Amino acid sequence: MNLDVTFSQWRELQTAARAARGNAWAPYSRYQVGAAVLASDGRFFVGCNVENASYGLTICAERVAICTAIAQGCSSFIAICVSLTGIPVPCGACRQFLVEFNPEMLVLLDDVNHAADTPPELVRLSELLPRAFRLL
Ligand code: THU
């Protein structure tokens, strides 16, 4: 699997994740998160966090993006961009969720306080979640 992301692909991922962030349903935390995944067939899928009055039902942006892709028959991913303010890293649950599909996925960490042309920090998912639990 090709694990490289071109400059134009990361810009597209960043733009898509930032736009999705604007759709976040976050009336409780007021903390908006956007995510965009790049599939190995070149398609992009986006997600945002969706909160609920029953707080524990909240779904993170990363998982929404992956579920959106899966529902459209896509399960092979190269990269994900996470856009938020502050320290832009996926939570532990999302790391485990992402590992299911590709432990070597590239994770683009996009702080929306930075200008859109600032290259986001890039890490491998295996660095964020070493020795991940897997059955397959
Ligand atoms: N959140 C995400 O969407 N992704 C993460 O990786 C961390 C947290 C959301 C969940 C909740 O709606 C808000 O951020 C505050 O925790």
Coordinates of N, CA and C and ligand atoms in Angstrom, one line a residue:
M1 N 0.8 -1.2 0.0 CA 0.0 0.0 0.0 C 0.9 1.3 0.0
N2 N 0.5 2.2 -0.8 CA 1.3 3.4 -0.9 C 0.9 4.3 0.3
L3 N 1.9 4.6 1.1 CA 1.7 5.4 2.4 C 2.1 6.8 2.3
D4 N 2.4 7.3 1.1 CA 2.9 8.6 0.9 C 1.7 9.6 0.6
V5 N 1.8 10.8 1.2 CA 0.7 11.7 0.9 C 1.4 12.9 0.2
T6 N 0.9 13.3 -0.9 CA 1.4 14.4 -1.6 C 1.0 15.7 -1.0
F7 N 1.8 16.8 -1.3 CA 1.5 18.1 -0.8 C 0.0 18.5 -1.1
S8 N -0.4 18.3 -2.3 CA -1.8 18.7 -2.6 C -2.8 17.8 -1.8
Q9 N -2.5 16.6 -1.6 CA -3.4 15.7 -0.8 C -3.5 16.2 0.6
W10 N -2.4 16.6 1.3 CA -2.5 17.0 2.6 C -3.2 18.3 2.7
R11 N -3.0 19.2 1.7 CA -3.8 20.5 1.7 C -5.3 20.2 1.6
E12 N -5.6 19.2 0.7 CA -7.0 18.9 0.5 C -7.6 18.3 1.8
L13 N -6.8 17.4 2.5 CA -7.2 16.8 3.7 C -7.5 17.9 4.8
Q14 N -6.5 18.8 4.9 CA -6.6 19.9 5.9 C -7.9 20.8 5.6
T15 N -8.1 21.1 4.3 CA -9.2 21.9 4.0 C -10.5 21.2 4.3
A16 N -10.6 19.9 4.0 CA -11.8 19.1 4.2 C -12.1 19.0 5.7
A17 N -11.0 18.7 6.5 CA -11.2 18.6 8.0 C -11.6 19.9 8.6
R18 N -11.0 21.0 8.2 CA -11.4 22.3 8.8 C -12.8 22.6 8.4
A19 N -13.3 22.3 7.2 CA -14.7 22.6 6.8 C -15.6 21.7 7.7
A20 N -15.3 20.4 7.8 CA -16.1 19.5 8.6 C -16.2 20.0 10.0
R21 N -15.1 20.5 10.5 CA -15.1 21.0 11.9 C -16.2 22.0 12.2
G22 N -16.5 22.8 11.1 CA -17.6 23.8 11.2 C -18.9 23.2 11.4
N23 N -19.1 21.9 11.1 CA -20.4 21.2 11.3 C -20.5 20.5 12.6
A24 N -19.5 20.6 13.5 CA -19.5 19.9 14.7 C -20.8 20.1 15.5
W25 N -21.3 19.1 16.1 CA -22.4 19.2 17.0 C -21.8 19.1 18.4
A26 N -21.5 20.3 19.0 CA -20.8 20.3 20.3 C -21.4 21.3 21.2
P27 N -22.7 21.2 21.5 CA -23.3 22.2 22.4 C -22.9 22.1 23.8
Y28 N -22.3 21.0 24.2 CA -21.9 20.8 25.6 C -20.5 21.2 25.9
S29 N -19.6 20.7 25.1 CA -18.2 21.1 25.4 C -17.8 22.4 24.6
R30 N -18.6 22.7 23.6 CA -18.2 23.8 22.7 C -16.9 23.6 22.0
Y31 N -16.4 22.4 22.0 CA -15.1 22.1 21.4 C -15.3 21.4 20.1
Q32 N -14.9 22.1 19.0 CA -15.2 21.5 17.7 C -14.0 20.8 17.2
V33 N -14.3 19.6 16.6 CA -13.2 18.8 16.0 C -13.6 18.4 14.6
G34 N -12.7 18.5 13.6 CA -13.0 18.0 12.3 C -11.9 17.0 11.9
A35 N -12.3 16.0 11.1 CA -11.4 15.0 10.6 C -11.7 14.7 9.1
A36 N -10.6 14.4 8.4 CA -10.8 13.9 7.0 C -9.8 12.8 6.8
V37 N -10.4 11.7 6.2 CA -9.5 10.5 5.9 C -9.3 10.4 4.4
L38 N -8.1 10.0 4.0 CA -7.8 9.8 2.6 C -7.7 8.3 2.4
A39 N -8.6 7.8 1.6 CA -8.6 6.3 1.3 C -7.6 6.0 0.2
S40 N -7.2 4.7 0.2 CA -6.1 4.3 -0.8 C -6.6 4.4 -2.2
D41 N -7.9 4.5 -2.4 CA -8.4 4.7 -3.8 C -8.5 6.2 -4.1
G42 N -8.0 7.1 -3.2 CA -8.0 8.5 -3.5 C -9.2 9.3 -3.0
R43 N -10.2 8.6 -2.5 CA -11.4 9.3 -2.0 C -11.2 9.9 -0.6
F44 N -11.9 10.9 -0.4 CA -11.8 11.6 0.9 C -13.2 11.5 1.7
F45 N -13.1 11.3 3.0 CA -14.3 11.2 3.8 C -14.1 12.1 5.0
V46 N -15.2 12.8 5.4 CA -15.0 13.7 6.5 C -15.9 13.3 7.7
G47 N -15.5 13.9 8.9 CA -16.3 13.7 10.1 C -16.2 14.9 11.0
C48 N -17.1 15.0 11.9 CA -17.0 16.0 13.0 C -17.5 15.3 14.3
N49 N -17.2 15.9 15.4 CA -17.7 15.3 16.6 C -19.2 15.6 16.8
V50 N -19.8 14.6 17.3 CA -21.3 14.7 17.5 C -21.6 14.3 19.0
E51 N -21.9 15.4 19.7 CA -22.2 15.2 21.2 C -23.6 14.8 21.4
N52 N -23.9 14.5 22.7 CA -25.3 14.1 23.0 C -25.5 14.5 24.5
A53 N -26.8 14.8 24.8 CA -27.2 15.1 26.1 C -26.8 14.0 27.1
S54 N -26.8 12.8 26.6 CA -26.3 11.7 27.4 C -24.8 11.6 27.0
Y55 N -24.0 12.3 27.8 CA -22.6 12.6 27.4 C -21.8 11.5 26.8
G56 N -22.0 10.3 27.4 CA -21.2 9.1 27.0 C -21.5 8.7 25.6
L57 N -22.5 9.2 25.0 CA -22.8 8.8 23.6 C -22.1 9.6 22.6
T58 N -21.3 10.6 23.0 CA -20.6 11.4 22.1 C -19.6 10.6 21.2
I59 N -19.6 11.0 19.9 CA -18.7 10.3 19.0 C -17.7 11.3 18.5
C60 N -16.4 10.9 18.5 CA -15.4 11.8 18.0 C -15.4 11.9 16.5
A61 N -14.8 13.0 16.0 CA -14.7 13.3 14.6 C -14.0 12.2 13.8
E62 N -12.9 11.7 14.4 CA -12.2 10.7 13.6 C -13.0 9.5 13.4
R63 N -13.8 9.0 14.4 CA -14.6 7.8 14.2 C -15.8 8.1 13.3
V64 N -16.3 9.3 13.3 CA -17.4 9.6 12.3 C -16.8 9.5 10.9
A65 N -15.6 10.1 10.7 CA -15.0 10.0 9.3 C -14.9 8.6 8.9
I66 N -14.3 7.8 9.7 CA -14.1 6.4 9.4 C -15.4 5.6 9.1
C67 N -16.4 5.9 10.0 CA -17.7 5.2 9.8 C -18.4 5.7 8.5
T68 N -18.2 6.9 8.1 CA -18.8 7.4 6.9 C -18.2 6.7 5.7
A69 N -16.9 6.5 5.8 CA -16.2 5.8 4.7 C -16.6 4.3 4.6
I70 N -16.7 3.7 5.8 CA -17.1 2.3 5.8 C -18.5 2.1 5.2
A71 N -19.4 3.0 5.6 CA -20.7 2.9 5.1 C -20.8 3.1 3.5
Q72 N -19.7 3.6 3.0 CA -19.7 3.8 1.5 C -18.8 2.7 0.9
G73 N -18.5 1.7 1.6 CA -17.7 0.6 1.1 C -16.3 0.8 1.0
C74 N -15.7 1.7 1.8 CA -14.3 2.0 1.7 C -13.7 1.7 3.1
S75 N -12.7 0.8 3.1 CA -12.1 0.4 4.4 C -10.6 0.4 4.4
S76 N -10.0 1.0 3.4 CA -8.5 1.1 3.3 C -8.1 2.5 3.3
F77 N -7.3 2.9 4.3 CA -7.0 4.3 4.5 C -5.5 4.6 4.6
I78 N -5.1 5.7 4.0 CA -3.7 6.1 4.0 C -3.4 7.1 5.1
A79 N -4.3 8.1 5.2 CA -4.0 9.2 6.1 C -5.3 9.7 6.7
I80 N -5.1 10.4 7.9 CA -6.2 11.1 8.5 C -5.7 12.5 8.9
C81 N -6.5 13.5 8.8 CA -6.1 14.8 9.3 C -7.1 15.1 10.4
V82 N -6.6 15.6 11.5 CA -7.5 16.0 12.6 C -7.3 17.5 12.9
S83 N -8.4 18.2 12.8 CA -8.3 19.7 12.9 C -9.0 20.2 14.2
L84 N -8.3 20.9 15.0 CA -8.9 21.4 16.2 C -8.0 22.5 16.8
T85 N -8.4 23.1 17.9 CA -7.5 24.1 18.5 C -6.7 23.4 19.7
G86 N -5.6 23.9 19.9 CA -4.8 23.3 21.0 C -3.9 22.2 20.5
I87 N -3.8 21.2 21.3 CA -2.9 20.1 20.9 C -3.7 19.1 20.1
P88 N -3.5 19.1 18.8 CA -4.4 18.3 17.9 C -3.9 16.8 17.8
V89 N -4.3 16.0 18.8 CA -4.0 14.6 18.7 C -5.3 13.8 18.9
P90 N -5.5 12.7 18.2 CA -6.7 11.8 18.5 C -6.6 11.3 19.9
C91 N -7.8 11.1 20.5 CA -7.9 10.5 21.8 C -7.5 9.0 21.7
G92 N -7.3 8.4 22.9 CA -6.9 7.0 22.9 C -7.9 6.1 22.3
A93 N -9.2 6.3 22.5 CA -10.2 5.5 21.9 C -10.1 5.5 20.3
C94 N -9.9 6.8 19.8 CA -9.8 6.9 18.4 C -8.5 6.3 17.8
R95 N -7.5 6.3 18.6 CA -6.2 5.7 18.1 C -6.5 4.2 17.9
Q96 N -7.1 3.6 18.9 CA -7.5 2.1 18.8 C -8.4 1.9 17.6
F97 N -9.4 2.8 17.4 CA -10.3 2.6 16.3 C -9.7 2.7 15.0
L98 N -8.7 3.6 14.9 CA -8.0 3.7 13.6 C -7.0 2.6 13.3
V99 N -6.4 2.0 14.3 CA -5.5 0.9 14.2 C -6.1 -0.3 13.5
E100 N -7.4 -0.4 13.7 CA -8.1 -1.5 13.1 C -7.9 -1.5 11.6
F101 N -7.8 -0.4 11.0 CA -7.8 -0.2 9.5 C -6.4 -0.1 8.9
N102 N -5.5 0.5 9.7 CA -4.1 0.6 9.2 C -3.2 1.2 10.3
P103 N -2.4 0.3 11.0 CA -1.6 0.8 12.0 C -0.5 1.8 11.6
E104 N -0.2 1.8 10.3 CA 0.8 2.7 9.7 C 0.2 3.9 9.1
M105 N -1.1 4.1 9.3 CA -1.7 5.3 8.8 C -1.0 6.6 9.2
L106 N -0.9 7.6 8.2 CA -0.3 8.8 8.6 C -1.4 9.7 9.3
V107 N -1.0 10.4 10.4 CA -1.9 11.2 11.1 C -1.4 12.7 11.0
L108 N -2.2 13.5 10.4 CA -1.8 14.9 10.2 C -2.5 15.7 11.3
L109 N -1.7 16.3 12.1 CA -2.2 17.0 13.3 C -2.3 18.5 13.0
D110 N -3.5 19.0 12.8 CA -3.7 20.4 12.3 C -4.3 21.3 13.4
D111 N -3.5 22.2 13.9 CA -4.0 23.2 14.8 C -4.6 24.3 14.0
V112 N -6.0 24.6 14.1 CA -6.6 25.5 13.3 C -6.2 27.0 13.6
N113 N -5.5 27.2 14.7 CA -5.0 28.5 15.0 C -3.8 28.9 14.1
H114 N -3.3 27.8 13.4 CA -2.2 28.1 12.5 C -2.8 28.4 11.1
A115 N -2.1 29.2 10.4 CA -2.5 29.6 9.0 C -2.7 28.3 8.2
A116 N -3.6 28.4 7.3 CA -4.0 27.2 6.5 C -2.8 26.7 5.6
D117 N -1.8 27.5 5.4 CA -0.7 27.1 4.6 C 0.5 26.6 5.4
T118 N 0.3 26.5 6.8 CA 1.3 25.9 7.6 C 1.2 24.4 7.5
P119 N 2.3 23.7 7.2 CA 2.2 22.3 7.1 C 1.9 21.7 8.5
P120 N 0.9 20.8 8.6 CA 0.6 20.2 9.9 C 1.7 19.2 10.3
E121 N 1.7 19.0 11.6 CA 2.7 17.9 12.1 C 2.2 16.6 11.6
L122 N 3.1 15.7 11.2 CA 2.8 14.5 10.6 C 3.4 13.3 11.4
V123 N 2.6 12.4 11.9 CA 3.1 11.3 12.7 C 2.4 10.0 12.2
R124 N 3.1 8.9 12.4 CA 2.5 7.6 12.1 C 1.6 7.2 13.3
L125 N 0.5 6.5 13.0 CA -0.4 6.0 14.0 C 0.4 5.1 15.0
S126 N 1.3 4.3 14.4 CA 2.0 3.3 15.3 C 2.9 4.1 16.3
E127 N 3.2 5.3 16.1 CA 3.9 6.1 17.1 C 3.0 6.6 18.2
L128 N 1.7 6.9 17.8 CA 0.7 7.3 18.7 C 0.2 6.2 19.6
L129 N 0.2 5.0 19.0 CA -0.4 3.8 19.7 C 0.5 2.6 19.5
P130 N 1.7 2.6 20.1 CA 2.6 1.4 19.9 C 1.9 0.2 20.6
R131 N 2.2 -1.0 20.2 CA 1.8 -2.2 20.8 C 0.2 -2.2 20.9
A132 N -0.4 -1.8 19.8 CA -1.9 -1.8 19.9 C -2.5 -3.1 19.9
F133 N -3.7 -3.2 20.5 CA -4.4 -4.5 20.6 C -5.0 -4.8 19.2
R134 N -4.8 -6.1 18.8 CA -5.3 -6.5 17.5 C -5.7 -8.0 17.6
L135 N -6.8 -8.4 16.9 CA -7.1 -9.8 16.8 C -6.7 -10.3 15.5
L136 N -6.7 -9.5 14.5 CA -6.4 -10.0 13.1 C -4.9 -10.0 12.8
Ligands
THU1 N1 -13.1 14.8 20.4 C1 -12.9 14.4 19.1 O1 -13.8 14.6 18.3 N2 -11.8 13.7 18.8 C2 -10.8 13.5 19.7 O2 -9.8 12.8 19.3 C3 -10.8 14.0 21.1 C4 -12.1 14.6 21.5 C5 -14.3 15.5 20.8 C6 -15.3 14.8 21.7 C7 -16.1 15.9 22.4 O3 -17.2 16.2 21.6 C8 -15.1 17.0 22.4 O4 -14.0 16.7 21.5 C9 -14.5 17.3 23.8 O5 -14.0 16.2 24.3

